[in-house]
Structures are given as C-alpha cells and as structure tokens.
Amino acid sequence: MTDRPYYTFNREERNLAAILYHLLLSGEENLKRFLELVDHKPEWSVDKCEVYFEYAWLRDKWHLMDKEVNPNEVKRNWVEARLPPSIKPPSVDKGIRAWNEFFGLTKKPSSKHIQSPANWVLAGIHPSVQGNAFRKLAMLKWAFNIKPDLVIITGDNRAVCVEAKVESGAGKYPTSKSDKAVWKARLAGEYIDQLDCQRNLFERVLDYPVASPGSPNPSVRFVLLDNEGKGQAVVKGLSWSAVFTEMKTLNSHAMVKKSLEPIVKA
DNA sequence: AATGACCTATTGGGTGATGC
DNA sequence: GCATCACCCAATAGGTCATT
C-alpha cells in the first residue's frame, strides 16, 4: 500500500488549491507574481492583501448578524434590500413563520428565526414568483451556498476570485433533478454557470462594482484555474502548470517541491 | 465531448429534550 | 435562562456510468 507516496497520484483539487494557498502566503514574491499572472493590479501593497481558502463570507456574515440587537429585523431588511422589486414577501405583521414559508420552507419553517437564504427550497417558493424574478431569487440563495476556492482581497472593493478544477469542469445550477424540474416549470431560462454564480455573489450581493465587459482593470478579477487554462468570456483562464511554474518553493517543505515536479514546466 | 441521472461524503442549521 | 446534544432536513461537490 505504501509503495509510492500519495502525492504522486492525488487527484483532489482541494489539495492542489491548498498547496497554492500555502505558496501564496510564503515568501515575499509569490502573491505578487500570482496577481501579475491574472493581470490584477492591487490597490493595497501585497502585504496588506488578505488571502482566503474556501471563502464563505456570506454564510459567516449571516451568522454574525445574530450579535445584533434585533437579528431578525436586520436579516429581513438585508434580504429584502436584495430582492427584485416585483417580489413582495409577507410584511412584518404577518410574522416570521409566514416570511420563511414564502421562501419555500414549508416543511419545518421556524417561527422564531428569519432563516438563511441558503435554506430556501426552490420548489416551495411562493407561486407568484416566476421567470426572471425566480432566477434572481435562486441566485441569491446560491450566493449563500457557494464557496469560491480561493479569494484574495486586494484593496477597497477589489478582489480576485479563483475557481480551481482538476478533472471536472465548472458546474451548472440547479444541480438536483427535482430543482431542474422546478426551474423549467417556473420558466427561469437557461441553467446558471458556476462562475456566473460567483460573479453574482460579488457584484450583486456583496456590492463590488460591476466591471464593464472587457475592462482591463475590473474591481473583481474572476479566474478559472484548471489543466487547460482557457477561461471564459469574462473569466480569466490560468493553468496549474503556468501558476506553479511561477511560484517559488524556497521555504517550503520538501514534499511541496516533489508534489509539483510533474506539473511545473522545465 | 457533453449532458443528465444517480451515488457518496460531508456540511450547515433548525428543533426540542435535557441538565445546570 | 443558558449550553449541549441527538435528530432531522436540505444543501453542496464531485465521481461514475449511460446516453446523445
């Protein structure tokens, strides 16, 4: 079983992303080199940048709202400020349970807590919500569920968002059979690309400025990191070999260098 | 080559019982 | 009035396999 070390046949993309995370935070040059590779000019000096693995900001911001004097009021207002104008959930006097039920929590809706959009049930969302409005509601829900693999905060309202893949491609939402059926029944249009969900998270939910198409210096640079490095229309492509070839491993454990040998270009 | 169905592993979060 | 716990629901990613 131990005739060869695991790193010679590891196929887990999170493992590669974790090695990259380690490198970005090691030494002085790697983060700077990485930002150059994705054409992102930081507003802060690199030592002020923040680097995160599995970025679940929204989920944890929601949790933080429990510290408020009136969490339910804060949460309700936060969500309603981000709904399409045509969507009118039940008013405060109808109670918390009715509000949760409007968003599909029909089996066991809480009467005490405004529940996280992460838990909304697409099939149960109020039948008045159709088409584009339904699509936007679903994307708000998914914004709470997704966790971009690697996020670098590079200055006020500026960031790099990296989705890492090894063998599989970027996914589509919805994912379950039942939710796809609901999607079609509500006339919500094409399925949503995983990268579009990430753009929605930053640009429509977290209020980072939306870049104009083809902008050379967008507020948020979206990167698809995989074996091909081709990217998409507004998503910068980057390959594992390109990025690891640029990283210095001087201060890393020997295993890091051995792991990357087959990937790095000679 | 791309898509969809189905599967496993894992996680978050709400409820209600329990004990202090 | 609290933590803590088991339990349950609902979700995610990504793998395999069959189909197109």
Coordinates of C-alpha atoms (C1' of nucleotides) in Angstrom, one line a residue:
Chain A
M1 CA 0.0 0.0 0.0
T2 CA 2.9 2.3 0.7
D3 CA 5.0 1.6 -2.4
R4 CA 4.5 5.1 -3.6
P5 CA 3.7 8.4 -1.9
Y6 CA 0.2 9.6 -2.2
Y7 CA 1.2 12.9 -3.8
T8 CA 2.2 11.1 -6.9
F9 CA -1.4 10.1 -7.6
N10 CA -3.5 12.6 -5.6
R11 CA -6.5 13.8 -7.8
E12 CA -8.1 16.0 -5.2
E13 CA -8.4 19.6 -6.4
R14 CA -8.7 21.0 -2.9
N15 CA -5.2 19.5 -2.2
L16 CA -3.7 21.4 -5.2
A17 CA -5.6 24.6 -4.2
A18 CA -4.3 24.2 -0.6
I19 CA -0.7 23.9 -1.8
L20 CA -1.2 27.1 -3.9
Y21 CA -2.7 28.8 -0.8
H22 CA 0.4 27.8 1.2
L23 CA 2.7 29.2 -1.6
L24 CA 0.7 32.5 -1.9
L25 CA 1.3 33.1 1.8
S26 CA 5.0 32.0 1.8
G27 CA 7.9 34.2 0.9
E28 CA 7.5 37.7 -0.4
E29 CA 7.2 37.2 -4.2
N30 CA 4.6 34.6 -4.8
L31 CA 1.4 36.6 -4.1
K32 CA 2.8 39.5 -6.3
R33 CA 3.6 37.0 -9.1
F34 CA 0.2 35.4 -8.9
L35 CA -1.6 38.8 -9.2
E36 CA 0.6 39.6 -12.2
L37 CA -0.4 36.3 -13.8
V38 CA -4.1 37.2 -13.6
D39 CA -3.5 40.8 -14.7
H40 CA -4.8 42.2 -11.5
K41 CA -3.1 45.4 -10.2
P42 CA -3.7 45.5 -6.4
E43 CA -4.8 48.7 -4.7
W44 CA -3.1 47.7 -1.5
S45 CA 0.6 46.6 -1.1
V46 CA 0.7 42.8 -1.2
D47 CA 1.5 42.5 2.5
K48 CA -1.8 44.2 3.3
C49 CA -3.8 41.8 1.0
E50 CA -6.0 39.1 2.6
V51 CA -6.0 35.6 1.2
Y52 CA -8.7 33.1 1.9
F53 CA -9.3 29.4 1.2
E54 CA -13.0 28.3 0.8
Y55 CA -14.4 31.8 1.0
A56 CA -17.8 31.6 2.9
W57 CA -18.1 35.3 3.7
L58 CA -21.8 35.5 3.3
R59 CA -22.6 32.5 5.4
D60 CA -20.5 33.9 8.2
K61 CA -21.8 37.4 7.9
W62 CA -25.3 36.0 8.3
H63 CA -24.2 34.2 11.5
L64 CA -22.6 37.5 12.7
M65 CA -26.0 39.2 12.4
D66 CA -27.1 37.2 15.5
K67 CA -25.0 39.6 17.5
E68 CA -27.3 42.5 16.5
V69 CA -29.9 43.8 19.0
N70 CA -32.7 42.6 16.7
P71 CA -31.2 39.9 14.4
N72 CA -34.5 39.1 12.7
E73 CA -35.1 42.7 11.7
V74 CA -31.6 43.1 10.4
K75 CA -31.7 39.8 8.5
R76 CA -35.1 40.5 7.0
N77 CA -34.1 44.0 5.9
W78 CA -30.8 42.7 4.5
V79 CA -32.6 40.1 2.3
E80 CA -35.4 42.4 1.2
A81 CA -32.9 45.0 0.0
R82 CA -31.5 42.4 -2.4
L83 CA -34.8 41.1 -3.8
P84 CA -36.1 42.0 -7.3
P85 CA -38.7 44.8 -6.8
S86 CA -41.5 42.5 -8.1
I87 CA -41.1 40.2 -5.1
K88 CA -43.2 41.1 -2.1
P89 CA -42.7 38.7 0.9
P90 CA -45.2 38.9 3.7
S91 CA -45.0 42.0 5.9
V92 CA -43.7 42.1 9.4
D93 CA -47.2 41.9 11.0
K94 CA -47.7 38.5 9.3
G95 CA -45.0 37.0 11.4
I96 CA -41.7 35.3 10.9
R97 CA -43.2 31.9 10.0
A98 CA -45.1 33.3 7.1
W99 CA -42.0 35.0 5.8
N100 CA -40.0 31.8 5.9
E101 CA -42.8 29.9 4.2
F102 CA -42.8 32.4 1.4
F103 CA -39.3 31.3 0.5
G104 CA -40.2 27.6 0.4
L105 CA -39.6 26.5 4.0
T106 CA -42.9 24.7 4.1
K107 CA -42.0 21.5 6.0
K108 CA -40.5 22.9 9.2
P109 CA -40.4 26.7 9.0
S110 CA -39.1 28.5 12.0
S111 CA -41.4 30.8 13.9
K112 CA -38.5 32.3 15.8
H113 CA -35.7 32.9 13.3
I114 CA -35.6 34.6 9.9
Q115 CA -34.0 31.6 8.1
S116 CA -30.9 31.9 5.9
P117 CA -31.5 32.1 2.1
A118 CA -29.1 29.1 2.0
N119 CA -32.0 27.0 3.2
W120 CA -34.7 28.3 0.9
V121 CA -36.4 25.5 -1.0
L122 CA -36.9 26.3 -4.7
A123 CA -39.9 24.0 -5.2
G124 CA -41.7 25.7 -2.3
I125 CA -41.1 29.4 -3.2
H126 CA -44.4 31.3 -3.4
P127 CA -46.0 30.5 -6.8
S128 CA -46.3 34.2 -7.6
V129 CA -42.5 34.2 -8.2
Q130 CA -41.8 33.2 -11.8
G131 CA -39.4 33.8 -14.7
N132 CA -36.6 36.3 -14.1
A133 CA -37.6 37.0 -10.6
F134 CA -37.4 33.3 -9.7
R135 CA -34.0 33.1 -11.3
K136 CA -32.7 36.1 -9.2
L137 CA -34.2 34.6 -6.1
A138 CA -32.4 31.3 -6.7
M139 CA -29.1 33.1 -7.4
L140 CA -29.4 34.9 -4.1
K141 CA -29.9 31.5 -2.4
W142 CA -26.9 30.0 -4.2
A143 CA -24.8 33.0 -3.2
F144 CA -25.1 31.7 0.4
N145 CA -24.2 28.2 -0.6
I146 CA -21.2 28.6 -2.9
K147 CA -17.7 28.9 -1.5
P148 CA -15.1 30.1 -4.0
D149 CA -11.9 28.1 -3.6
L150 CA -9.5 31.0 -3.3
V151 CA -10.2 34.7 -2.8
I152 CA -7.7 37.5 -2.5
I153 CA -8.9 40.8 -1.2
T154 CA -6.6 43.3 -2.8
G155 CA -7.9 46.7 -1.6
D156 CA -11.1 48.6 -1.0
N157 CA -13.8 46.9 -3.1
R158 CA -11.2 45.0 -5.1
A159 CA -10.6 41.3 -5.2
V160 CA -9.5 38.2 -7.1
C161 CA -11.9 35.2 -7.1
V162 CA -10.4 31.8 -8.2
E163 CA -12.3 28.7 -9.0
A164 CA -10.0 25.6 -9.1
K165 CA -10.7 22.5 -11.1
V166 CA -8.6 19.4 -11.9
E167 CA -10.7 16.9 -13.9
S168 CA -14.3 18.2 -13.8
G169 CA -15.4 21.3 -15.5
A170 CA -17.3 24.2 -13.9
G171 CA -20.7 23.1 -12.8
K172 CA -24.2 24.3 -13.5
Y173 CA -27.1 25.3 -11.2
P174 CA -29.6 23.9 -10.3
T175 CA -28.0 20.5 -9.7
S176 CA -30.7 18.2 -8.5
K177 CA -33.3 16.5 -10.7
S178 CA -36.2 18.0 -8.7
D179 CA -34.8 21.5 -8.8
K180 CA -34.2 21.3 -12.5
A181 CA -37.9 20.4 -13.0
V182 CA -38.9 23.3 -10.8
W183 CA -36.6 25.6 -12.9
K184 CA -38.4 24.6 -16.1
A185 CA -41.8 24.9 -14.6
R186 CA -41.1 28.4 -13.4
L187 CA -39.7 29.4 -16.8
A188 CA -36.4 30.6 -15.3
G189 CA -34.5 30.2 -18.6
E190 CA -31.0 28.6 -19.1
Y191 CA -29.2 26.9 -16.2
I192 CA -26.7 29.1 -14.4
D193 CA -23.0 28.5 -14.8
Q194 CA -21.0 28.2 -11.5
L195 CA -18.8 31.1 -12.5
D196 CA -21.9 33.3 -13.1
C197 CA -23.0 32.4 -9.5
Q198 CA -19.6 33.7 -8.2
R199 CA -20.0 36.9 -10.2
N200 CA -23.5 37.3 -8.8
L201 CA -22.1 36.9 -5.3
F202 CA -19.5 39.6 -5.6
E203 CA -21.3 42.1 -7.9
R204 CA -24.9 41.8 -6.9
V205 CA -24.9 40.6 -3.3
L206 CA -21.6 41.9 -1.9
D207 CA -21.9 45.1 -3.8
Y208 CA -18.5 45.1 -5.5
P209 CA -18.7 47.4 -8.6
V210 CA -19.7 45.6 -11.8
A211 CA -17.0 45.8 -14.4
S212 CA -17.9 46.8 -17.9
P213 CA -17.2 44.0 -20.4
G214 CA -13.6 43.8 -21.4
S215 CA -12.5 46.2 -18.7
P216 CA -8.7 45.9 -18.3
N217 CA -8.8 46.5 -14.6
P218 CA -12.1 45.3 -13.1
S219 CA -12.8 45.5 -9.4
V220 CA -13.1 41.8 -9.1
R221 CA -11.0 39.5 -11.4
F222 CA -12.6 36.1 -11.9
V223 CA -10.2 33.3 -12.6
L224 CA -10.8 29.7 -13.7
L225 CA -7.7 27.6 -12.7
D226 CA -7.6 24.2 -14.4
N227 CA -5.4 22.0 -16.6
E228 CA -6.3 23.8 -19.8
G229 CA -6.1 27.4 -18.7
K230 CA -8.5 28.6 -21.4
G231 CA -11.0 30.5 -19.3
Q232 CA -14.3 32.0 -20.5
A233 CA -15.7 35.3 -21.9
V234 CA -15.2 37.4 -18.7
V235 CA -13.3 34.8 -16.8
K236 CA -9.5 34.8 -16.9
G237 CA -8.1 31.3 -17.6
L238 CA -5.0 30.1 -15.9
S239 CA -3.4 26.6 -15.9
W240 CA -1.9 24.8 -12.9
S241 CA 1.4 24.4 -14.7
A242 CA 1.6 28.2 -15.5
V243 CA 0.9 29.2 -11.9
F244 CA 3.1 26.6 -10.2
T245 CA 6.0 27.4 -12.6
E246 CA 5.9 30.9 -11.4
M247 CA 5.8 30.1 -7.6
K248 CA 9.0 29.9 -5.5
T249 CA 9.2 27.0 -3.1
L250 CA 12.4 28.0 -1.3
N251 CA 10.9 27.9 2.2
S252 CA 8.5 25.1 1.6
H253 CA 8.6 21.5 2.9
A254 CA 10.4 19.2 0.5
M255 CA 7.1 17.4 -0.2
V256 CA 5.8 20.6 -1.9
K257 CA 8.6 20.6 -4.4
K258 CA 8.2 16.9 -5.1
S259 CA 4.5 17.2 -5.5
L260 CA 4.9 20.0 -8.0
E261 CA 7.7 18.5 -10.1
P262 CA 5.4 16.8 -12.6
I263 CA 3.3 19.9 -13.0
V264 CA 6.0 22.6 -13.3
K265 CA 7.4 23.3 -16.7
A266 CA 11.1 22.6 -17.1
Chain B
dA1 C1' -17.2 15.6 -25.9
dA2 C1' -21.1 17.0 -23.3
dT3 C1' -25.1 16.1 -20.6
dG4 C1' -28.0 14.0 -17.2
dA5 C1' -29.2 10.5 -13.6
dC6 C1' -27.7 8.7 -9.6
dC7 C1' -24.5 8.0 -5.9
dT8 C1' -21.3 9.0 -1.7
dA9 C1' -19.4 12.1 1.6
dT10 C1' -19.9 16.0 4.1
dT11 C1' -21.7 20.2 5.9
dG12 C1' -24.9 23.8 7.9
dG13 C1' -28.5 24.9 10.6
dG14 C1' -33.2 24.4 13.0
dT15 C1' -35.9 21.9 16.7
dG16 C1' -36.7 20.2 21.0
dA17 C1' -35.2 17.5 25.1
dT18 C1' -32.1 17.6 28.8
dG19 C1' -29.3 19.2 32.6
dC20 C1' -27.4 23.1 35.2
Chain C
dG1 C1' -32.3 31.4 31.1
dC2 C1' -28.4 29.1 29.1
dA3 C1' -25.4 25.4 26.7
dT4 C1' -25.3 20.9 24.8
dC5 C1' -26.9 17.1 22.3
dA6 C1' -29.3 14.0 19.0
dC7 C1' -32.1 14.2 15.3
dC8 C1' -33.7 15.7 11.0
dC9 C1' -33.9 18.4 6.6
dA10 C1' -31.7 20.4 2.9
dA11 C1' -27.8 21.6 0.6
dT12 C1' -23.1 21.2 -1.7
dA13 C1' -19.1 19.0 -4.8
dG14 C1' -17.7 15.7 -7.5
dG15 C1' -17.3 10.8 -9.0
dT16 C1' -19.2 7.0 -12.2
dC17 C1' -21.9 5.5 -15.8
dA18 C1' -25.2 5.7 -19.7
dT19 C1' -26.9 8.3 -23.4
dT20 C1' -26.7 11.6 -27.1

